[in-house]
C-alpha positions as YAML, in Angstrom:
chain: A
units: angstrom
residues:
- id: 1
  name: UNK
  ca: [-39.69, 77.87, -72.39]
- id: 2
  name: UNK
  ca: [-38.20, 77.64, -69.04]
- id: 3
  name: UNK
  ca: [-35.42, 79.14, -67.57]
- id: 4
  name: UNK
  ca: [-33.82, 77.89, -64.11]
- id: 5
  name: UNK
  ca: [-31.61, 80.59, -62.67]
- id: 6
  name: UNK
  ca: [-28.83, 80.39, -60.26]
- id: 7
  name: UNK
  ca: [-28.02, 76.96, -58.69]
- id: 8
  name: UNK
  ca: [-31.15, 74.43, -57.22]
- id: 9
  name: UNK
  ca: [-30.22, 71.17, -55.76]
- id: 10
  name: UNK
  ca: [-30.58, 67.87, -58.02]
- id: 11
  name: UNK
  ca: [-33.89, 67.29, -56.46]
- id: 12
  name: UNK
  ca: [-35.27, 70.55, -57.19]
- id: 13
  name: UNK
  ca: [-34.00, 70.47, -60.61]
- id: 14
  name: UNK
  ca: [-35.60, 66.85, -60.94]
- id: 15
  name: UNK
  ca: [-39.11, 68.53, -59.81]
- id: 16
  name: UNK
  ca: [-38.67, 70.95, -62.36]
- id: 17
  name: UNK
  ca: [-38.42, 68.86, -65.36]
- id: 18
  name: UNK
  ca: [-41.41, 66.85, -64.05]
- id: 19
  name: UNK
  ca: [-43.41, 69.63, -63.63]
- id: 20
  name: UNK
  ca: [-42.44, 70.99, -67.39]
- id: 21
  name: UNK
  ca: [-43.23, 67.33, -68.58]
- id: 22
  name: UNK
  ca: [-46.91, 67.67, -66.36]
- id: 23
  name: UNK
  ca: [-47.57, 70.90, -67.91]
- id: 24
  name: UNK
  ca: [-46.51, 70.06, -71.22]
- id: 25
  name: UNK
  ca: [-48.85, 67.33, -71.35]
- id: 26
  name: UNK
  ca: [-51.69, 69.21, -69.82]
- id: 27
  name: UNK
  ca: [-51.50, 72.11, -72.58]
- id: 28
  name: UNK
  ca: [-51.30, 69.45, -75.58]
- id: 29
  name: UNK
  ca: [-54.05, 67.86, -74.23]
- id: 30
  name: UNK
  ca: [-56.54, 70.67, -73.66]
- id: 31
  name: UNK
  ca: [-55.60, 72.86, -76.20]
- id: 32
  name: UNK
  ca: [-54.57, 70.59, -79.22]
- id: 33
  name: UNK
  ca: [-55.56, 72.62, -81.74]
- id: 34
  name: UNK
  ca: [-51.79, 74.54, -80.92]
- id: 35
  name: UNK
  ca: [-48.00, 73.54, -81.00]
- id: 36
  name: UNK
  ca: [-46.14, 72.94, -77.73]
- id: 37
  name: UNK
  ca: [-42.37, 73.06, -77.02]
- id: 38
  name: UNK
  ca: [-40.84, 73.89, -73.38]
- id: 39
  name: UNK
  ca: [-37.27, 73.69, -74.00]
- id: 40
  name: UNK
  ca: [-35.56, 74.35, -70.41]
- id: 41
  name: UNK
  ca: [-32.51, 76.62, -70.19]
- id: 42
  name: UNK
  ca: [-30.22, 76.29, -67.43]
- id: 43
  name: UNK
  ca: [-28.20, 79.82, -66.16]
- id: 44
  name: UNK
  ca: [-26.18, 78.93, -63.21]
- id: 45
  name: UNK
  ca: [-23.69, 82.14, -63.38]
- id: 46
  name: UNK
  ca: [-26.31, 83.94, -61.26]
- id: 47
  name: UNK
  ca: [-24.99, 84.33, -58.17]
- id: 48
  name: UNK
  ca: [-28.37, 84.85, -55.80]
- id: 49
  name: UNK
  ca: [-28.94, 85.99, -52.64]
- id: 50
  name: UNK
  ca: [-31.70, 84.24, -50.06]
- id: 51
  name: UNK
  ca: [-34.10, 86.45, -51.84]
- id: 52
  name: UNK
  ca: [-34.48, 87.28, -55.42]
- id: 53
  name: UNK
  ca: [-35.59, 90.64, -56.94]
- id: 54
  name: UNK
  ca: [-38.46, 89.74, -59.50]
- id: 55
  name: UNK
  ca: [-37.05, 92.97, -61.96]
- id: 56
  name: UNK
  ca: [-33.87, 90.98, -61.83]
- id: 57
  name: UNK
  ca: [-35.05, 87.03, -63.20]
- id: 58
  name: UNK
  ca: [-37.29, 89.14, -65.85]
- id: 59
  name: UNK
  ca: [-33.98, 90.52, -67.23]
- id: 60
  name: UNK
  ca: [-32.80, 86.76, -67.83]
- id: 61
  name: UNK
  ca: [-36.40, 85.64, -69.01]
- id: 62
  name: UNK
  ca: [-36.77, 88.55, -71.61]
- id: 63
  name: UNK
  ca: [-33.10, 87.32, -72.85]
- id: 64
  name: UNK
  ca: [-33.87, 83.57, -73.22]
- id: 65
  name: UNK
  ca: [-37.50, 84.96, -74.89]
- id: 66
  name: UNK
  ca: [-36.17, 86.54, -77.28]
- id: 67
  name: UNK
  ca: [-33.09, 84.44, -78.01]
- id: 68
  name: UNK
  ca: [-35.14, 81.11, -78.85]
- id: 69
  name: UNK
  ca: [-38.51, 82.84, -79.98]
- id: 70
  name: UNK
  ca: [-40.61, 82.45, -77.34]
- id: 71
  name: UNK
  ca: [-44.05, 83.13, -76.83]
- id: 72
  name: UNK
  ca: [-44.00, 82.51, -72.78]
- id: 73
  name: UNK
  ca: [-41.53, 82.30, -70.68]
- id: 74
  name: UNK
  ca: [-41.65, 80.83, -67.04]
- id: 75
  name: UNK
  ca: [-38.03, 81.57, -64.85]
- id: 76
  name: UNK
  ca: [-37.44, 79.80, -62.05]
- id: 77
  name: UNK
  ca: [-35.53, 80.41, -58.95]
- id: 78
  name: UNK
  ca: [-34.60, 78.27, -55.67]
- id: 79
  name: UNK
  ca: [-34.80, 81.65, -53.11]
- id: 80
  name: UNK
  ca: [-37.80, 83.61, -52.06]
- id: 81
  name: UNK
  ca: [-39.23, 85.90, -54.01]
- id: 82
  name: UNK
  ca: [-39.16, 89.07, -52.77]
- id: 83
  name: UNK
  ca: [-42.83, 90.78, -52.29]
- id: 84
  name: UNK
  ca: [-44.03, 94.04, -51.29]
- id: 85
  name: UNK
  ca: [-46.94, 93.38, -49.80]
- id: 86
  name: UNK
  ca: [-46.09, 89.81, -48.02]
- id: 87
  name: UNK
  ca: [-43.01, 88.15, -46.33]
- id: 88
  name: UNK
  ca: [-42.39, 86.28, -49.43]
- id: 89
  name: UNK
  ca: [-43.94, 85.46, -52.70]
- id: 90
  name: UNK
  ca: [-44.35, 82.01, -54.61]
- id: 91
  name: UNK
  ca: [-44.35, 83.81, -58.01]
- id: 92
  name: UNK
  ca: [-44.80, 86.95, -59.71]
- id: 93
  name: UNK
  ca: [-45.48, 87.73, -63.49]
- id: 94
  name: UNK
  ca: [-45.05, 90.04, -65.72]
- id: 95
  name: UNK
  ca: [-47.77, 90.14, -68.83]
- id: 96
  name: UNK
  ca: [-46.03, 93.16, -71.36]
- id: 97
  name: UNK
  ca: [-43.52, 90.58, -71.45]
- id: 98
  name: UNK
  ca: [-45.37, 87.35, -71.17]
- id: 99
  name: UNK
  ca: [-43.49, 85.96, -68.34]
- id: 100
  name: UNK
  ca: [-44.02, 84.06, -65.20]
- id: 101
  name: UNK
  ca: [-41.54, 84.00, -62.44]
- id: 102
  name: UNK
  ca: [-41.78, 80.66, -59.74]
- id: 103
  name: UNK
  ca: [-40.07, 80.07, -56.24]
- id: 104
  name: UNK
  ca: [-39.43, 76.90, -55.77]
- id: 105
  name: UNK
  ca: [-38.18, 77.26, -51.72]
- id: 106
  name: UNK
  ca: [-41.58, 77.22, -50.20]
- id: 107
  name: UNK
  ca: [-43.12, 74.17, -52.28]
- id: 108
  name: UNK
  ca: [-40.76, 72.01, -51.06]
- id: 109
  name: UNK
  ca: [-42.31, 70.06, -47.80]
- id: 110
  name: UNK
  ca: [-38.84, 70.01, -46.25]
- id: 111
  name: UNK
  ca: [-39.52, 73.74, -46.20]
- id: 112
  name: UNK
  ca: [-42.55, 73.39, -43.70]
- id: 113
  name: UNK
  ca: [-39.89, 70.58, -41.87]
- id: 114
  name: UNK
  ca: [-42.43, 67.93, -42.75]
- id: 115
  name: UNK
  ca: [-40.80, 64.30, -43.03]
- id: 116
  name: UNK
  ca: [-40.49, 63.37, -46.34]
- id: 117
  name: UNK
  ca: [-38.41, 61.16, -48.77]
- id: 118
  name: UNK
  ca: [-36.74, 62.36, -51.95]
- id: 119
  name: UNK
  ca: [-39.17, 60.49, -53.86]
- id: 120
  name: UNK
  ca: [-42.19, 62.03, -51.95]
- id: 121
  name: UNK
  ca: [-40.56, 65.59, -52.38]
- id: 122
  name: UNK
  ca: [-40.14, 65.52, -56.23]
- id: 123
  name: UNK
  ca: [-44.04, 64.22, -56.17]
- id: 124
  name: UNK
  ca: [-45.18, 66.55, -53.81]
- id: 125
  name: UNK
  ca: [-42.71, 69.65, -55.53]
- id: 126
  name: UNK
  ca: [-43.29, 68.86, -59.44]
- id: 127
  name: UNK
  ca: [-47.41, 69.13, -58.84]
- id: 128
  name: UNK
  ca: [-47.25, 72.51, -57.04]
- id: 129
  name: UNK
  ca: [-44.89, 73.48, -59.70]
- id: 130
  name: UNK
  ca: [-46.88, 72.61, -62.25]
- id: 131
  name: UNK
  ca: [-49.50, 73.92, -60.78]
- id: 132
  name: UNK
  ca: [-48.20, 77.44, -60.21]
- id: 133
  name: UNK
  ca: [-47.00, 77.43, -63.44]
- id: 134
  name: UNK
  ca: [-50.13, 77.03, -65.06]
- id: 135
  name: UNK
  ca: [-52.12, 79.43, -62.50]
- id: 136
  name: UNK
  ca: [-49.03, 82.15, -63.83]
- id: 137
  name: UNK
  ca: [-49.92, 80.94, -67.38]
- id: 138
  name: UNK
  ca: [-53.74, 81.66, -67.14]
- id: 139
  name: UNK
  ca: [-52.77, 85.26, -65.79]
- id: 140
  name: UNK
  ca: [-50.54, 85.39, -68.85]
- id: 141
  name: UNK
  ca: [-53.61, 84.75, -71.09]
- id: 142
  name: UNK
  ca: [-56.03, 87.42, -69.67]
- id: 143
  name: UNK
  ca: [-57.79, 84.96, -67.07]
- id: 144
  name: UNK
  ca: [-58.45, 86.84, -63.39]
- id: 145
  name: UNK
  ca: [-59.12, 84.49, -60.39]
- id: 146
  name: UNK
  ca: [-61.89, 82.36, -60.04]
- id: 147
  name: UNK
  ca: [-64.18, 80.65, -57.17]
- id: 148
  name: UNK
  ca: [-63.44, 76.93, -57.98]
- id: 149
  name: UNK
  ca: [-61.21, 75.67, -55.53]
- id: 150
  name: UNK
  ca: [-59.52, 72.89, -57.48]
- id: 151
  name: UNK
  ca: [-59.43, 75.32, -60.41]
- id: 152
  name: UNK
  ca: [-56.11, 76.69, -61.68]
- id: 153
  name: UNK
  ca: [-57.42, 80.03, -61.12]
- id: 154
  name: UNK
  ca: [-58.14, 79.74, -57.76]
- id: 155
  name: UNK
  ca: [-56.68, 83.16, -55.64]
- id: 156
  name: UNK
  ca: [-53.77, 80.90, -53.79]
- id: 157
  name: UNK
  ca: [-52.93, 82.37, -50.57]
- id: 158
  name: UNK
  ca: [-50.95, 79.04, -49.14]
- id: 159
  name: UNK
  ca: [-48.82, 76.23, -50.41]
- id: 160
  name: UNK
  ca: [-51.20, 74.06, -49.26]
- id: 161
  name: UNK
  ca: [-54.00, 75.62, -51.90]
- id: 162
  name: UNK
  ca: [-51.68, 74.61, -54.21]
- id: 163
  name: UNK
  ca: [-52.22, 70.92, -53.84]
- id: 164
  name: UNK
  ca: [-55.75, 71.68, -54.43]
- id: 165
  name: UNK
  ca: [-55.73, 72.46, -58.23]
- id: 166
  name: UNK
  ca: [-56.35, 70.17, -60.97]
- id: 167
  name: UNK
  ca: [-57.95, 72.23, -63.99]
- id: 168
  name: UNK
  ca: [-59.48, 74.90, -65.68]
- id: 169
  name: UNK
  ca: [-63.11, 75.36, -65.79]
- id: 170
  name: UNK
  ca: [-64.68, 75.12, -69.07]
- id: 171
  name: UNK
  ca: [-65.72, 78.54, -69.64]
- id: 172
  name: UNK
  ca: [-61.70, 79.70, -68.98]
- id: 173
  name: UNK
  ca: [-60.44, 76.98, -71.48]
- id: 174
  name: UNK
  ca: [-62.88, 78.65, -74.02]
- id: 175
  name: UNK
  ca: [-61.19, 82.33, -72.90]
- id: 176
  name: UNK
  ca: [-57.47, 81.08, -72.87]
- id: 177
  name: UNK
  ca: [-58.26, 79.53, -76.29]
- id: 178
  name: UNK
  ca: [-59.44, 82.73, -78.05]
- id: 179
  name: UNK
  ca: [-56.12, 84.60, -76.28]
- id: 180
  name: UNK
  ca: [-53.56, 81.38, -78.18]
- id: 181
  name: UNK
  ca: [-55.52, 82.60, -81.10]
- id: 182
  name: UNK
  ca: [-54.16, 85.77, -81.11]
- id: 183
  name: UNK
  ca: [-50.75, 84.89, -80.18]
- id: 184
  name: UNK
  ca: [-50.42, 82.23, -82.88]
- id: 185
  name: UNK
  ca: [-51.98, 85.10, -85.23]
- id: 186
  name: UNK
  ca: [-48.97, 87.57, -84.57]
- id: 187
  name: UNK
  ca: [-46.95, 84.35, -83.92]
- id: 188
  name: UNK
  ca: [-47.67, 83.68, -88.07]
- id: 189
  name: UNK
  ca: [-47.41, 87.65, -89.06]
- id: 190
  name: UNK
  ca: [-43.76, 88.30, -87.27]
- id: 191
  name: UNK
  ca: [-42.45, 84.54, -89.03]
- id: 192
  name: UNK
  ca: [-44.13, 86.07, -92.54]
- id: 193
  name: UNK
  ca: [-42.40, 89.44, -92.15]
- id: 194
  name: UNK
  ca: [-39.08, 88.02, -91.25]
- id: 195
  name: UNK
  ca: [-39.28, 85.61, -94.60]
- id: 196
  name: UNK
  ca: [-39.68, 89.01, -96.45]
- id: 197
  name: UNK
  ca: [-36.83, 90.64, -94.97]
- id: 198
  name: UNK
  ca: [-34.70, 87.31, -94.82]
- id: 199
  name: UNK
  ca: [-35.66, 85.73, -98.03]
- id: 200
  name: UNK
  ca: [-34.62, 81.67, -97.77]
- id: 201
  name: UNK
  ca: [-32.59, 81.02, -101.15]
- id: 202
  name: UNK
  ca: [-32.89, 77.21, -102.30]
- id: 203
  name: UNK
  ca: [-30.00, 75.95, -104.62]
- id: 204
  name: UNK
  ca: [-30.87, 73.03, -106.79]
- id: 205
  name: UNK
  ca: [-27.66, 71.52, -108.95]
...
């Protein structure tokens, strides 16, 4: 699922959905042997600074995990991110609790002051979000960066390297779909366990 925290303009919000839809599609697609659902949560009541504490959007990505069931979560905020090693970060993760954390305020080309329409903004905003969000989902799964530069892998150091991606190599589809394996294994153990401890009682009359 997704979770959009604190308040992002219409646009970004647009660029959002697009990129969930783009990711979505990408997932079912290459991996079709699973079941995808991204519901997107909306928490607005965060009142955020111009830079957001990763620690902090984990807190609300942990509660929306665990509230709908959840096997990933991906939060994402409208401020920088804040890094300790850089000025700023486009995301951050966090894999004991399977989620991904995305900045939208750099991807936006209005950010750079380049000239753009709305219409070219959600194009050019919803592909690097996508993008990041699936680079954050391979680190999720176990994958470490690769060479290929229009891989999904790819080490991004710019927005810009962003635009670049378009896929995973073969050999890290085969390695993400051993880790969904193993997810959709304890996925099936913890829904078996809770129909022991929560028997469903069927009434015929």
């Amino acid at each position: 699922g997704w979770v959009i925290v604190g308040r992002v303009d219409a646009t970004d919000r647009e660029a959002v959905f697009k990129a969930r839809d783009h990711l979505l599609a990408y997932l079912r697609q290459t991996f079709a042997a699973f079941t995808w659902r991204m519901p997107i949560v909306q928490r607005e009541e965060w009142s955020q600074d111009y830079r957001a504490e990763p620690a902090a959007l984990l807190e609300y990505g942990m509660a929306e995990r665990d509230v709908n069931h959840w096997d990933f979560a991906f939060v994402v905020t409208g401020v920088d991110l804040v890094s300790y090693y850089k000025p700023y970060a486009l995301g951050a993760l966090s894999r004991s609790v399977s989620i991904g954390m995305i900045s939208t305020a750099r991807l936006d080309p209005q950010a750079a002051h380049q000239e753009a329409t709305r219409a070219e903004r959600l194009s050019v905003m919803s592909r690097r979000i996508a993008a990041l969000g699936l680079h954050l989902f391979g680190h999720l799964n176990g994958l470490d960066h690769g060479e290929v530069v229009d891989g999904y892998m790819y080490d991004v150091e710019t927005v810009d390297d962003l635009d670049r991606l378009a896929r995973f190599p073969a050999d890290q589809v085969q390695q993400l779909e051993a880790n969904l394996h193993d997810v959709a294994d304890v996925r099936l153990e913890e829904e078996a366990a809770s129909a022991r401890t929560h028997p469903l009682w069927f009434y015929v009359r």
